[in-house]
Amino acid sequence: MKPVTLKDLAKQLGLSVTTVSKALKGYPDVSEKTRELVKSLADELNYVPNSFAVGLRKQQSKTIGVIIPAMVHYFFSNILDAILKEAENRDYMVIIMQSNEDYELEKKQVDLLLNKGVDGMLISLSNHTRDFKHLQKIIDYEIPLVLFDKIAKLVDCSKVIIDDRKAAYDAVSYLIKKGYKRIAHFRGDLNPQNSIDRFLGYKKALLDHNIEFDPSLVYLCNSNSDFSEGYSNAEKLMQDHGDNVDALFTVNDLLAIGAINYFNKKNIKIPEQIALIGFSNWFMASVVTPSLSSIEQNAYNMGTKAVEILFNEIDAKLNDTAIEHQKITIDTELVLRNSC
Amino acid sequence: MKPVTLKDLAKQLGLSVTTVSKALKGYPDVSEKTRELVKSLADELNYVPNSFAVGLRKQQSKTIGVIIPAMVHYFFSNILDAILKEAENRDYMVIIMQSNEDYELEKKQVDLLLNKGVDGMLISLSNHTRDFKHLQKIIDYEIPLVLFDKIAKLVDCSKVIIDDRKAAYDAVSYLIKKGYKRIAHFRGDLNPQNSIDRFLGYKKALLDHNIEFDPSLVYLCNSNSDFSEGYSNAEKLMQDHGDNVDALFTVNDLLAIGAINYFNKKNIKIPEQIALIGFSNWFMASVVTPSLSSIEQNAYNMGTKAVEILFNEIDAKLNDTAIEHQKITIDTELVLRNSC
């Protein structure tokens, strides 16, 4: 039989997990009535605190699991860099898995990490993850979980993200203030939240500045073959709109760099004929000609914050103290270079 | 007391570990006399085959450890990509650690992985590793070990490398055949073997084509701050040699791209005034202007080969069969673009 969890108690009582946890530990900020209620249900269902049941201190694996969609990605290698350094400081080991944007694989990897007995997990979801039972399983097992970058809003755990909508809004507003009016957008896949949010930020910036949103200026890009898609979509953009487009905002830097290559080849002047802003501020953005303006996502900070929260939750679990899940938004900034 | 290992037996008898292993298993390609000799010493010293002693099949951790010098590096993220995919195929987990080019940290990480009971290790050494006792320890524990890219020639284990000297020789010979005569070299740190070998390949190409080696054309670069060092050394190169240099071969692409940025800024025409060839063929090489000729190291193949050999050695250990260590050289190729 699956052990009764804090979550089971919380559900039956219609309370939050945090309240139930605090109640069981006798925290004074939970009313005595609630404390009694929680304790009697815990007795009834034979709830055993995780740390009692398994002598947790000894059972610590000193290992955390990380699942990312892709390894060969400047953004994720910066995040991993931060995670590895922080884990190193704490003598923790890190098992890294890549889901290759495959939901089934991600699900399997969660099971592998659960079986391995990791002390906590950091996950950035694949673009095709639309069902979150595997994440719920982690929570049911009371394994600390922090989602980062590609998250699921509905899952009850800590999250570290950037404000994609605001970052896109800032970039497009900057272009508008510089006098650009016909601004195209190379958007990402339809599913992932950050691709949706960047599109919505683009659209809102247009509307807030009284520029008509023209859907024919939006090109859908599949996120896997970025560079050549940037090139071919730039070609399409010129065929479709020619002189009737003056700026381009792309969902990532690779698409922008592909577009730059096309414009350079066709002697279309950047930023005179078309201005560009990318997203992610890959190292490459600073070395292409012209250098590319882009949004710095501060991946290293995101990795550091995510792993810090995870270790706090692991410590809290060890010390049997209640935790509040956090939702942290990492600041982004628009880095201006020669492309706009 | 430390258990007696195959290596102890081999040392006492003046035989190779492979011969001892084969002798104990009764392989017919070892003479009967040697077999007797080995078996009697094994009895005397109470040698217990690892697989008997600990019921290895059950004890398998299905985990391998990987130590690399740096995560944020296109070369290593491609290698990790290959390792993770192959491990995934075998339901293995991968613990990744980065030494940050720190020998003490690398040593500590080896101990952590040994304590964790990993089934095998893949290591690319830090630039500052000059003592190999920590690697010998892995071998003494009979944990399969494969070194890749940055290896130690003297350590008795399997290795996967590229032929850095030949690759550099090919690049510089190409420049000479194209008519360039005053070829500068931005070399890497003094210690790591691949930096030494690339320098030696450069030098040999000059000598073989009767071009005098001029040490003042060689600039030493510390491998950590590549890009800006490429820029500043290009500046120095022009101050020192001006028109009396016509080509540049760099130990990596980042230095070349830094140099390209300087030359572009100063309107020094590439390849008319100075031709360039880099090393590593980072994705960036194809997107800078002008695009950079470079040496493709086939990192993904290197990762695949290294992890394949490791799994073969893990399997051999499980099945108690002897292994011969392999030394594999991955082919490189000179990718020509607009910089030369």
XYZ file of C-alpha atoms in Angstrom:
680
model
C 0.000 0.000 0.000
C 1.252 3.454 -0.818
C 2.089 5.360 2.352
C -0.241 8.164 3.353
C 1.329 11.495 2.495
C 0.935 15.020 3.748
C -0.835 15.644 0.500
C -3.456 12.961 1.196
C -4.199 14.570 4.539
C -4.357 18.031 2.985
C -6.729 16.845 0.283
C -9.123 15.124 2.645
C -9.239 18.162 4.890
C -9.329 20.775 2.148
C -6.202 22.419 3.569
C -2.856 23.297 2.020
C 0.063 20.926 2.461
C 1.927 23.681 4.281
C -0.873 24.108 6.793
C -1.066 20.366 7.398
C 2.688 20.186 7.839
C 2.686 23.080 10.278
C -0.273 21.637 12.151
C 1.509 18.323 12.669
C 4.542 20.126 14.026
C 2.395 22.193 16.380
C 3.199 25.564 14.827
C 1.326 28.303 16.686
C 0.288 30.102 13.484
C -2.167 27.266 12.813
C -5.284 27.375 15.001
C -5.617 24.772 17.712
C -8.804 23.490 16.132
C -7.042 22.840 12.834
C -4.126 21.223 14.598
C -6.448 18.816 16.386
C -8.284 18.033 13.166
C -5.083 17.280 11.286
C -3.598 15.195 14.051
C -6.669 13.046 14.468
C -6.866 12.312 10.743
C -3.129 11.564 10.716
C -3.656 9.043 13.517
C -6.662 7.536 11.838
C -4.862 7.023 8.524
C -1.667 5.903 10.177
C 0.342 8.730 8.688
C 4.074 8.380 9.375
C 6.302 11.400 8.867
C 8.795 10.572 6.180
C 11.744 11.372 8.391
C 10.622 8.974 11.135
C 9.690 6.219 8.773
C 12.955 5.861 7.027
C 15.595 7.449 9.219
C 16.012 10.021 6.543
C 19.280 11.501 7.684
C 21.008 8.240 7.030
C 19.080 7.549 3.887
C 20.195 10.735 2.164
C 21.637 9.882 -1.203
C 23.458 13.212 -1.522
C 22.376 13.111 -5.127
C 19.954 15.275 -7.057
C 18.454 14.622 -10.473
C 18.196 17.148 -13.291
C 16.102 16.703 -16.437
C 16.545 19.185 -19.283
C 15.173 19.077 -22.816
C 18.568 19.422 -24.537
C 22.228 19.499 -23.642
C 23.677 21.282 -26.662
C 22.130 24.606 -25.850
C 23.983 27.604 -24.484
C 21.110 28.427 -22.143
C 20.975 24.983 -20.551
C 24.716 24.512 -20.340
C 24.877 27.766 -18.365
C 22.120 26.560 -16.075
C 23.891 23.231 -15.566
C 27.123 25.063 -14.891
C 25.424 26.887 -12.000
C 23.749 23.730 -10.709
C 26.999 21.733 -10.754
C 28.930 24.465 -8.970
C 26.348 24.826 -6.216
C 26.035 21.041 -5.835
C 29.817 20.807 -5.627
C 29.803 23.334 -2.774
C 27.479 21.034 -0.899
C 29.195 17.775 -1.817
C 26.149 16.730 -3.758
C 26.247 14.709 -6.940
C 24.120 15.499 -9.947
C 22.540 12.966 -12.278
C 21.709 14.704 -15.544
C 19.218 13.430 -18.082
C 17.995 14.944 -21.303
C 14.477 14.333 -22.477
C 15.151 15.398 -26.072
C 11.744 17.111 -25.979
C 10.151 13.671 -25.604
C 7.380 13.401 -23.011
C 7.526 9.609 -22.699
C 11.253 9.744 -22.104
C 10.831 12.467 -19.499
C 8.276 10.302 -17.690
C 10.620 7.335 -17.707
C 13.477 9.470 -16.437
C 11.398 10.662 -13.493
C 10.800 7.022 -12.562
C 14.479 6.186 -12.881
C 15.401 9.083 -10.610
C 12.719 8.124 -8.083
C 14.009 4.558 -8.046
C 17.521 5.850 -7.615
C 16.383 7.643 -4.479
C 17.559 11.114 -5.364
C 17.077 13.731 -2.642
C 15.473 16.215 -5.018
C 14.789 17.020 -8.654
C 15.197 20.005 -10.941
C 13.205 19.777 -14.161
C 12.730 21.914 -17.233
C 9.846 20.339 -19.135
C 9.936 19.118 -22.707
C 7.910 21.080 -25.253
C 5.550 18.129 -25.604
C 4.713 17.644 -21.930
C 1.024 18.357 -21.450
C 0.231 15.828 -18.747
C 1.779 16.246 -15.321
C 1.076 12.978 -13.480
C 4.765 12.155 -13.432
C 5.437 15.413 -11.602
C 2.595 14.730 -9.206
C 4.227 11.397 -8.438
C 7.405 13.180 -7.332
C 5.339 15.396 -5.063
C 3.410 12.417 -3.696
C 6.692 10.783 -2.771
C 7.583 14.001 -0.955
C 10.713 14.480 -3.023
C 11.499 18.197 -3.315
C 10.914 19.372 -6.881
C 11.785 22.684 -8.518
C 10.678 23.436 -12.073
C 12.656 25.985 -14.045
C 12.272 27.826 -17.332
C 9.759 25.428 -18.880
C 7.272 24.906 -16.129
C 3.708 23.724 -15.583
C 1.631 26.417 -13.931
C -0.754 23.923 -12.341
C 1.822 21.789 -10.566
C 2.169 22.557 -6.857
C 5.913 23.036 -6.405
C 8.557 25.770 -6.479
C 9.303 27.384 -9.819
C 11.983 29.637 -11.260
C 11.176 31.422 -14.483
C 11.708 34.609 -16.375
C 8.853 36.894 -17.332
C 8.848 36.032 -21.038
C 5.864 38.213 -21.784
C 7.422 41.292 -20.224
C 10.816 40.653 -21.832
C 9.219 40.386 -25.287
C 7.049 43.406 -24.565
C 10.136 45.458 -23.643
C 12.001 44.417 -26.787
C 9.146 45.234 -29.148
C 8.323 48.481 -27.323
C 11.943 49.525 -27.776
C 11.659 48.938 -31.531
C 8.444 50.942 -31.693
C 9.998 53.831 -29.778
C 12.858 53.801 -32.275
C 10.261 54.426 -35.015
C 9.810 50.927 -36.422
C 6.213 50.141 -37.303
C 6.022 46.962 -39.361
C 7.534 44.493 -36.938
C 7.598 40.809 -37.856
C 7.862 37.977 -35.351
C 9.435 34.551 -35.788
C 7.635 32.681 -33.068
C 8.400 29.298 -31.504
C 6.383 26.114 -31.256
C 2.712 26.446 -30.372
C 2.862 24.483 -27.143
C 5.585 25.682 -24.773
C 4.527 28.445 -22.451
C 7.561 30.625 -23.054
C 6.978 30.605 -26.792
C 3.339 31.582 -26.219
C 4.297 34.285 -23.726
C 6.899 35.846 -26.012
C 4.304 36.002 -28.776
C 1.755 37.567 -26.431
C 4.289 40.150 -25.247
C 5.002 41.034 -28.879
C 1.321 41.413 -29.626
C 0.568 43.457 -26.526
C 3.413 45.883 -27.244
C 1.937 46.511 -30.698
C -1.577 47.044 -29.384
C -0.453 49.290 -26.497
C 1.307 51.518 -29.025
C -1.640 51.598 -31.439
C 0.041 49.502 -34.084
C -2.242 47.099 -35.833
C -1.400 43.430 -35.256
C -0.901 41.819 -38.667
C -0.931 37.984 -38.386
C 0.799 37.676 -41.762
C 3.937 39.107 -40.110
C 4.121 36.163 -37.691
C 6.045 33.075 -38.828
C 5.814 29.814 -36.910
C 9.159 28.114 -36.358
C 9.741 24.625 -35.084
C 12.352 24.963 -32.393
C 14.638 22.139 -33.503
C 16.216 23.401 -36.697
C 16.513 27.020 -35.674
C 19.317 28.414 -37.739
C 18.221 27.273 -41.196
C 14.632 28.090 -40.305
C 15.715 31.644 -39.536
C 17.357 31.813 -42.931
C 14.407 30.365 -44.859
C 11.808 32.373 -42.976
C 13.756 35.576 -43.624
C 13.569 34.681 -47.303
C 9.818 34.100 -47.020
C 9.403 37.325 -45.093
C 11.068 39.297 -47.900
C 8.964 37.553 -50.540
C 5.759 38.201 -48.612
C 6.402 41.745 -47.438
C 9.495 43.172 -49.139
C 9.809 46.823 -48.219
C 6.689 46.665 -46.103
C 8.487 45.298 -43.041
C 11.111 47.220 -41.076
C 11.934 45.119 -38.012
C 12.018 41.546 -36.775
C 11.755 40.121 -33.283
C 12.640 36.435 -32.985
C 11.836 33.950 -30.244
C 15.525 32.982 -30.012
C 18.952 34.095 -31.187
C 19.561 31.238 -33.590
C 16.579 32.245 -35.714
C 17.830 35.837 -35.695
C 21.314 34.762 -36.723
C 19.908 32.653 -39.561
C 17.943 35.719 -40.678
C 21.065 37.917 -40.431
C 22.889 35.495 -42.713
C 20.105 35.769 -45.281
C 19.960 39.578 -45.089
C 23.768 39.854 -45.354
C 23.778 37.579 -48.372
C 21.099 39.636 -50.112
C 22.710 42.935 -49.115
C 19.671 43.923 -47.125
C 21.077 46.474 -44.678
C 20.728 45.906 -40.942
C 19.394 47.952 -39.184
C 18.673 50.500 -41.971
C 16.307 48.270 -43.949
C 15.445 45.848 -41.196
C 16.242 45.953 -37.481
C 16.529 42.812 -35.376
C 16.200 41.749 -31.772
C 16.734 38.151 -30.676
C 16.117 36.340 -27.431
C 18.510 34.536 -25.061
C 21.693 36.509 -25.616
C 23.776 33.532 -26.646
C 27.468 34.244 -26.760
C 27.150 34.159 -30.546
C 24.954 37.264 -30.542
C 27.990 39.364 -29.688
C 30.211 37.958 -32.437
C 27.970 37.950 -35.528
C 28.109 40.903 -37.925
C 26.234 43.052 -37.221
C 26.153 42.118 -33.576
C 22.670 41.155 -32.447
C 20.594 42.943 -29.824
C 19.021 40.358 -27.592
C 17.365 39.613 -24.288
C 19.679 38.352 -21.584
C 17.918 35.613 -19.632
C 20.533 35.316 -16.902
C 20.593 31.527 -17.158
C 23.348 31.226 -14.588
C 21.243 33.112 -12.027
C 18.273 30.938 -12.859
C 20.301 27.776 -12.251
C 21.714 29.131 -9.001
C 18.301 30.170 -7.700
C 16.647 26.882 -8.673
C 19.260 24.741 -6.973
C 19.304 26.982 -3.876
C 15.569 26.564 -3.459
C 15.914 22.829 -3.977
C 18.578 22.529 -1.281
C 16.464 24.608 1.095
C 13.575 22.229 0.545
C 15.815 19.197 1.001
C 17.119 20.694 4.260
C 13.597 21.524 5.411
C 12.538 17.953 4.789
C 15.508 16.620 6.739
C 14.782 18.933 9.632
C 11.102 18.207 9.392
C 10.193 21.874 9.029
C 7.417 23.182 6.834
C 8.202 24.861 3.537
C 6.352 27.347 1.399
C 6.773 26.825 -2.304
C 8.372 29.740 -4.039
C 7.840 31.255 -7.429
C 10.850 33.308 -8.446
C 11.083 35.484 -11.522
C 14.635 36.123 -12.698
C 15.206 39.592 -14.148
C 15.908 39.870 -17.853
C 17.475 42.785 -19.684
C 17.520 44.023 -23.242
C 21.136 44.106 -24.429
C 21.475 46.625 -27.252
C 23.972 46.045 -30.071
C 24.266 47.020 -33.719
C 21.247 45.192 -35.136
C 18.744 47.842 -34.009
C 43.042 -4.461 4.533
C 42.700 -3.475 0.904
C 41.656 -6.457 -1.193
C 44.262 -7.951 -3.474
C 43.643 -6.858 -7.044
C 44.518 -8.230 -10.450
C 47.009 -5.436 -10.596
C 48.798 -6.603 -7.439
C 49.148 -10.065 -8.921
C 50.363 -8.653 -12.231
C 52.938 -6.479 -10.513
C 54.362 -9.252 -8.376
C 54.645 -11.543 -11.367
C 55.850 -8.931 -13.837
C 52.904 -9.708 -16.137
C 50.208 -7.498 -17.679
C 46.831 -7.258 -15.990
C 45.259 -8.733 -19.115
C 47.516 -11.777 -19.001
C 46.765 -12.321 -15.327
C 43.055 -11.972 -15.952
C 43.193 -14.437 -18.843
C 45.349 -16.844 -16.837
C 42.846 -16.927 -13.984
C 40.069 -17.677 -16.437
C 42.092 -20.447 -18.063
C 42.330 -18.839 -21.509
C 44.314 -21.109 -23.833
C 46.319 -18.202 -25.269
C 48.187 -17.998 -21.973
C 50.747 -20.778 -21.463
C 49.952 -23.461 -18.919
C 53.053 -22.548 -16.952
C 51.908 -18.930 -16.604
C 48.394 -20.030 -15.707
C 49.746 -22.213 -12.885
C 52.002 -19.414 -11.668
C 49.172 -16.905 -11.545
C 46.729 -19.265 -9.896
C 49.145 -20.244 -7.180
C 49.947 -16.633 -6.319
C 46.236 -15.820 -6.376
C 45.621 -18.623 -3.866
C 48.515 -17.569 -1.721
C 47.389 -13.954 -1.518
C 43.762 -14.884 -1.129
C 42.723 -13.072 -4.289
C 38.960 -12.973 -4.738
C 37.612 -12.070 -8.162
C 35.627 -8.907 -7.834
C 32.520 -10.509 -9.282
C 32.540 -13.334 -6.721
C 33.325 -11.142 -3.799
C 30.449 -8.798 -4.111
C 27.901 -10.505 -6.286
C 28.539 -7.905 -8.900
C 25.462 -8.472 -10.996
C 23.285 -7.435 -8.155
C 25.604 -4.710 -7.045
C 25.567 -2.905 -10.376
C 24.695 0.699 -9.790
C 23.650 1.270 -13.410
C 25.360 4.594 -13.053
C 28.473 5.964 -14.683
C 30.431 9.050 -13.699
C 31.716 11.698 -16.085
C 34.248 14.389 -15.195
C 34.868 17.195 -17.675
C 36.842 20.414 -17.258
C 33.976 22.740 -18.231
C 30.291 22.563 -19.021
C 29.822 25.766 -21.012
C 31.804 24.611 -23.988
C 30.324 23.543 -27.307
C 32.808 20.692 -27.604
C 31.972 19.180 -24.218
C 28.227 19.690 -24.487
C 28.319 17.710 -27.732
C 30.301 14.969 -26.041
C 27.855 14.884 -23.128
C 24.970 14.792 -25.562
C 26.407 11.591 -27.068
C 27.155 10.068 -23.658
C 23.661 10.789 -22.325
C 21.974 9.340 -25.403
C 24.006 6.139 -25.298
C 23.515 5.794 -21.536
C 19.782 6.310 -22.034
C 19.739 3.451 -24.538
C 21.185 1.216 -21.866
C 19.068 2.515 -18.997
C 22.165 3.892 -17.337
C 22.294 7.051 -15.341
C 25.059 9.596 -15.665
C 26.553 11.636 -12.839
C 28.299 14.638 -14.330
C 30.948 16.682 -12.562
C 33.037 19.564 -13.766
C 36.545 20.045 -12.471
C 36.793 23.693 -13.580
C 40.373 22.903 -14.613
C 41.173 22.306 -10.947
C 43.294 19.242 -10.181
C 42.361 19.053 -6.493
C 38.692 19.172 -7.356
C 39.121 16.476 -9.983
C 40.818 14.257 -7.395
C 37.990 14.805 -4.937
C 35.398 14.056 -7.600
C 37.059 10.742 -8.404
C 36.763 9.804 -4.727
C 33.115 10.839 -4.619
C 32.352 8.722 -7.664
C 34.252 5.751 -6.245
C 32.327 6.054 -2.985
C 29.118 6.261 -4.932
C 29.936 2.913 -6.519
C 29.639 3.942 -10.155
C 30.090 1.117 -12.668
C 32.563 3.084 -14.767
C 34.072 6.511 -15.372
C 34.709 8.771 -18.345
C 37.199 11.536 -17.679
C 38.660 14.403 -19.647
C 41.496 15.759 -17.514
C 41.869 19.305 -16.290
C 44.687 21.378 -17.777
C 46.463 21.325 -14.430
C 46.457 17.598 -13.829
C 50.054 16.377 -13.846
C 49.825 13.643 -11.233
C 47.745 10.554 -11.993
C 47.456 8.710 -8.685
C 43.722 9.382 -8.593
C 43.352 7.623 -11.952
C 45.495 4.746 -10.750
C 43.136 4.404 -7.818
C 40.211 3.874 -10.193
C 42.185 1.195 -11.998
C 43.204 -0.435 -8.703
C 39.547 -0.652 -7.766
C 38.956 -2.367 -11.111
C 36.440 0.254 -12.158
C 36.456 0.601 -15.955
C 37.918 3.963 -16.951
C 38.042 5.650 -20.350
C 39.948 8.909 -20.812
C 38.906 11.166 -23.678
C 40.268 14.287 -25.358
C 42.515 15.379 -22.499
C 44.277 12.192 -21.543
C 47.379 11.014 -19.693
C 49.585 8.937 -21.955
C 51.113 6.978 -19.067
C 47.871 5.781 -17.497
C 46.963 2.188 -18.368
C 43.357 2.452 -19.562
C 41.362 2.966 -22.762
C 41.604 6.352 -24.447
C 39.737 8.235 -27.155
C 41.480 11.200 -28.710
C 41.966 13.090 -31.901
C 45.340 13.454 -33.561
C 45.877 17.111 -32.661
C 49.303 17.252 -34.220
C 48.112 15.928 -37.560
C 45.035 18.170 -37.570
C 47.172 21.263 -36.949
C 49.713 20.070 -39.505
C 46.964 19.700 -42.121
C 45.560 23.173 -41.436
C 48.920 24.928 -41.643
C 49.992 22.899 -44.695
C 46.792 24.003 -46.411
C 47.657 27.648 -45.741
C 51.185 27.146 -47.083
C 49.882 25.495 -50.244
C 47.600 28.483 -50.741
C 50.722 30.672 -50.801
C 50.749 32.063 -47.251
C 54.237 32.260 -45.776
C 54.191 34.334 -42.602
C 51.793 32.293 -40.498
C 51.190 33.276 -36.887
C 49.906 30.928 -34.203
C 47.819 31.737 -31.139
C 48.686 28.757 -28.987
C 46.996 27.467 -25.826
C 48.297 26.898 -22.318
C 51.726 25.320 -21.952
C 50.581 22.231 -20.095
C 47.733 20.386 -21.824
C 48.850 17.851 -24.363
C 46.465 18.973 -27.081
C 47.723 22.541 -26.901
C 51.323 21.270 -27.161
C 50.443 18.939 -30.040
C 48.665 21.636 -32.033
C 51.709 23.863 -31.637
C 54.036 21.036 -32.718
C 51.858 20.293 -35.748
C 52.029 23.978 -36.718
C 55.805 24.005 -36.359
C 56.347 20.781 -38.274
C 54.204 21.964 -41.181
C 56.397 25.069 -41.474
C 59.638 23.103 -41.339
C 58.453 20.420 -43.777
C 57.668 23.172 -46.280
C 60.972 24.992 -45.740
C 59.447 27.962 -43.990
C 61.495 29.303 -41.140
C 59.873 28.998 -37.732
C 59.705 32.476 -36.195
C 58.948 32.280 -32.453
C 57.853 35.920 -32.424
C 54.811 34.851 -34.464
C 53.613 32.578 -31.649
C 51.374 34.121 -28.980
C 50.620 32.276 -25.774
C 46.951 32.388 -24.760
C 45.457 31.310 -21.485
C 42.512 29.139 -22.372
C 39.984 30.728 -20.026
C 39.269 34.128 -21.513
C 39.539 33.120 -25.130
C 37.495 35.655 -27.012
C 38.976 38.860 -25.627
C 42.432 37.297 -25.741
C 41.920 36.659 -29.441
C 41.013 40.307 -29.887
C 43.930 41.680 -27.860
C 46.479 39.305 -29.358
C 45.334 40.224 -32.869
C 46.026 43.816 -31.901
C 49.495 42.859 -30.612
C 50.148 40.807 -33.732
C 49.458 43.820 -35.936
C 51.636 46.076 -33.780
C 54.487 43.556 -33.820
C 54.335 42.436 -37.444
C 51.946 44.674 -39.393
C 52.178 43.746 -43.068
C 54.741 41.072 -42.342
C 52.177 38.437 -41.377
C 49.657 36.958 -43.809
C 47.883 34.154 -41.960
C 46.872 33.027 -38.492
C 46.200 29.574 -37.090
C 44.568 29.536 -33.637
C 44.354 26.756 -31.081
C 40.580 27.254 -30.863
C 37.709 29.026 -32.611
C 37.027 31.557 -29.885
C 40.487 33.076 -30.266
C 39.965 33.210 -34.029
C 36.599 34.897 -33.628
C 38.085 37.458 -31.248
C 40.768 38.117 -33.857
C 38.148 38.417 -36.632
C 36.357 41.043 -34.563
C 39.563 43.050 -34.254
C 40.401 42.736 -37.961
C 36.851 43.691 -38.970
C 36.973 46.718 -36.711
C 40.277 47.880 -38.182
C 39.160 47.145 -41.743
C 41.911 44.588 -42.164
C 40.571 42.408 -44.968
C 40.101 38.669 -44.387
C 41.459 36.644 -46.175
C 43.165 39.197 -48.482
C 45.388 40.741 -45.796
C 45.228 37.918 -43.295
C 43.800 34.422 -43.616
C 42.508 32.476 -40.611
C 41.948 28.899 -39.565
C 40.509 28.012 -36.164
C 40.155 24.742 -34.306
C 37.032 22.905 -33.026
C 34.474 24.011 -35.577
C 32.083 25.481 -33.064
C 28.683 26.295 -34.453
C 29.699 29.932 -34.264
C 32.413 29.457 -36.884
C 29.721 29.150 -39.543
C 27.832 32.301 -38.537
C 30.567 34.916 -38.066
C 31.453 37.234 -40.956
C 33.549 36.136 -42.714
C 32.766 32.554 -41.843
C 35.718 30.809 -40.233
C 37.568 27.796 -41.621
C 38.158 25.361 -38.801
C 38.980 21.827 -37.804
C 35.998 19.639 -37.057
C 36.783 17.459 -34.051
C 33.701 15.283 -34.314
C 32.958 15.625 -30.611
C 29.748 13.642 -30.875
C 31.644 10.687 -32.349
C 34.244 10.973 -29.637
C 31.558 10.848 -26.936
C 29.840 7.891 -28.590
C 33.068 5.946 -28.969
C 34.214 6.650 -25.407
C 30.948 5.537 -23.841
C 30.752 2.452 -26.086
C 34.186 1.326 -24.957
C 33.234 1.997 -21.353
C 30.098 -0.138 -21.619
C 32.071 -2.927 -23.275
C 34.500 -2.880 -20.370
C 31.668 -2.828 -17.844
C 30.076 -5.812 -19.601
C 33.405 -7.644 -19.744
C 33.866 -7.139 -16.021
C 30.368 -8.439 -15.321
C 30.967 -11.481 -17.485
C 34.397 -11.922 -16.002
C 36.079 -11.839 -19.408
C 39.408 -10.213 -20.097
C 39.635 -6.894 -21.898
C 42.321 -5.237 -23.948
C 42.490 -1.501 -23.524
C 41.843 0.449 -26.667
C 43.288 3.656 -27.986
C 41.008 5.177 -30.582
C 41.792 8.204 -32.714
C 38.734 10.014 -34.026
C 39.133 11.472 -37.504
C 39.226 15.242 -37.862
C 38.610 17.260 -40.990
C 39.489 20.734 -42.174
C 36.249 22.591 -42.937
C 36.940 25.358 -45.434
C 34.977 28.600 -45.311
C 35.558 32.216 -46.289
C 38.373 33.085 -43.886
C 41.074 31.458 -46.017
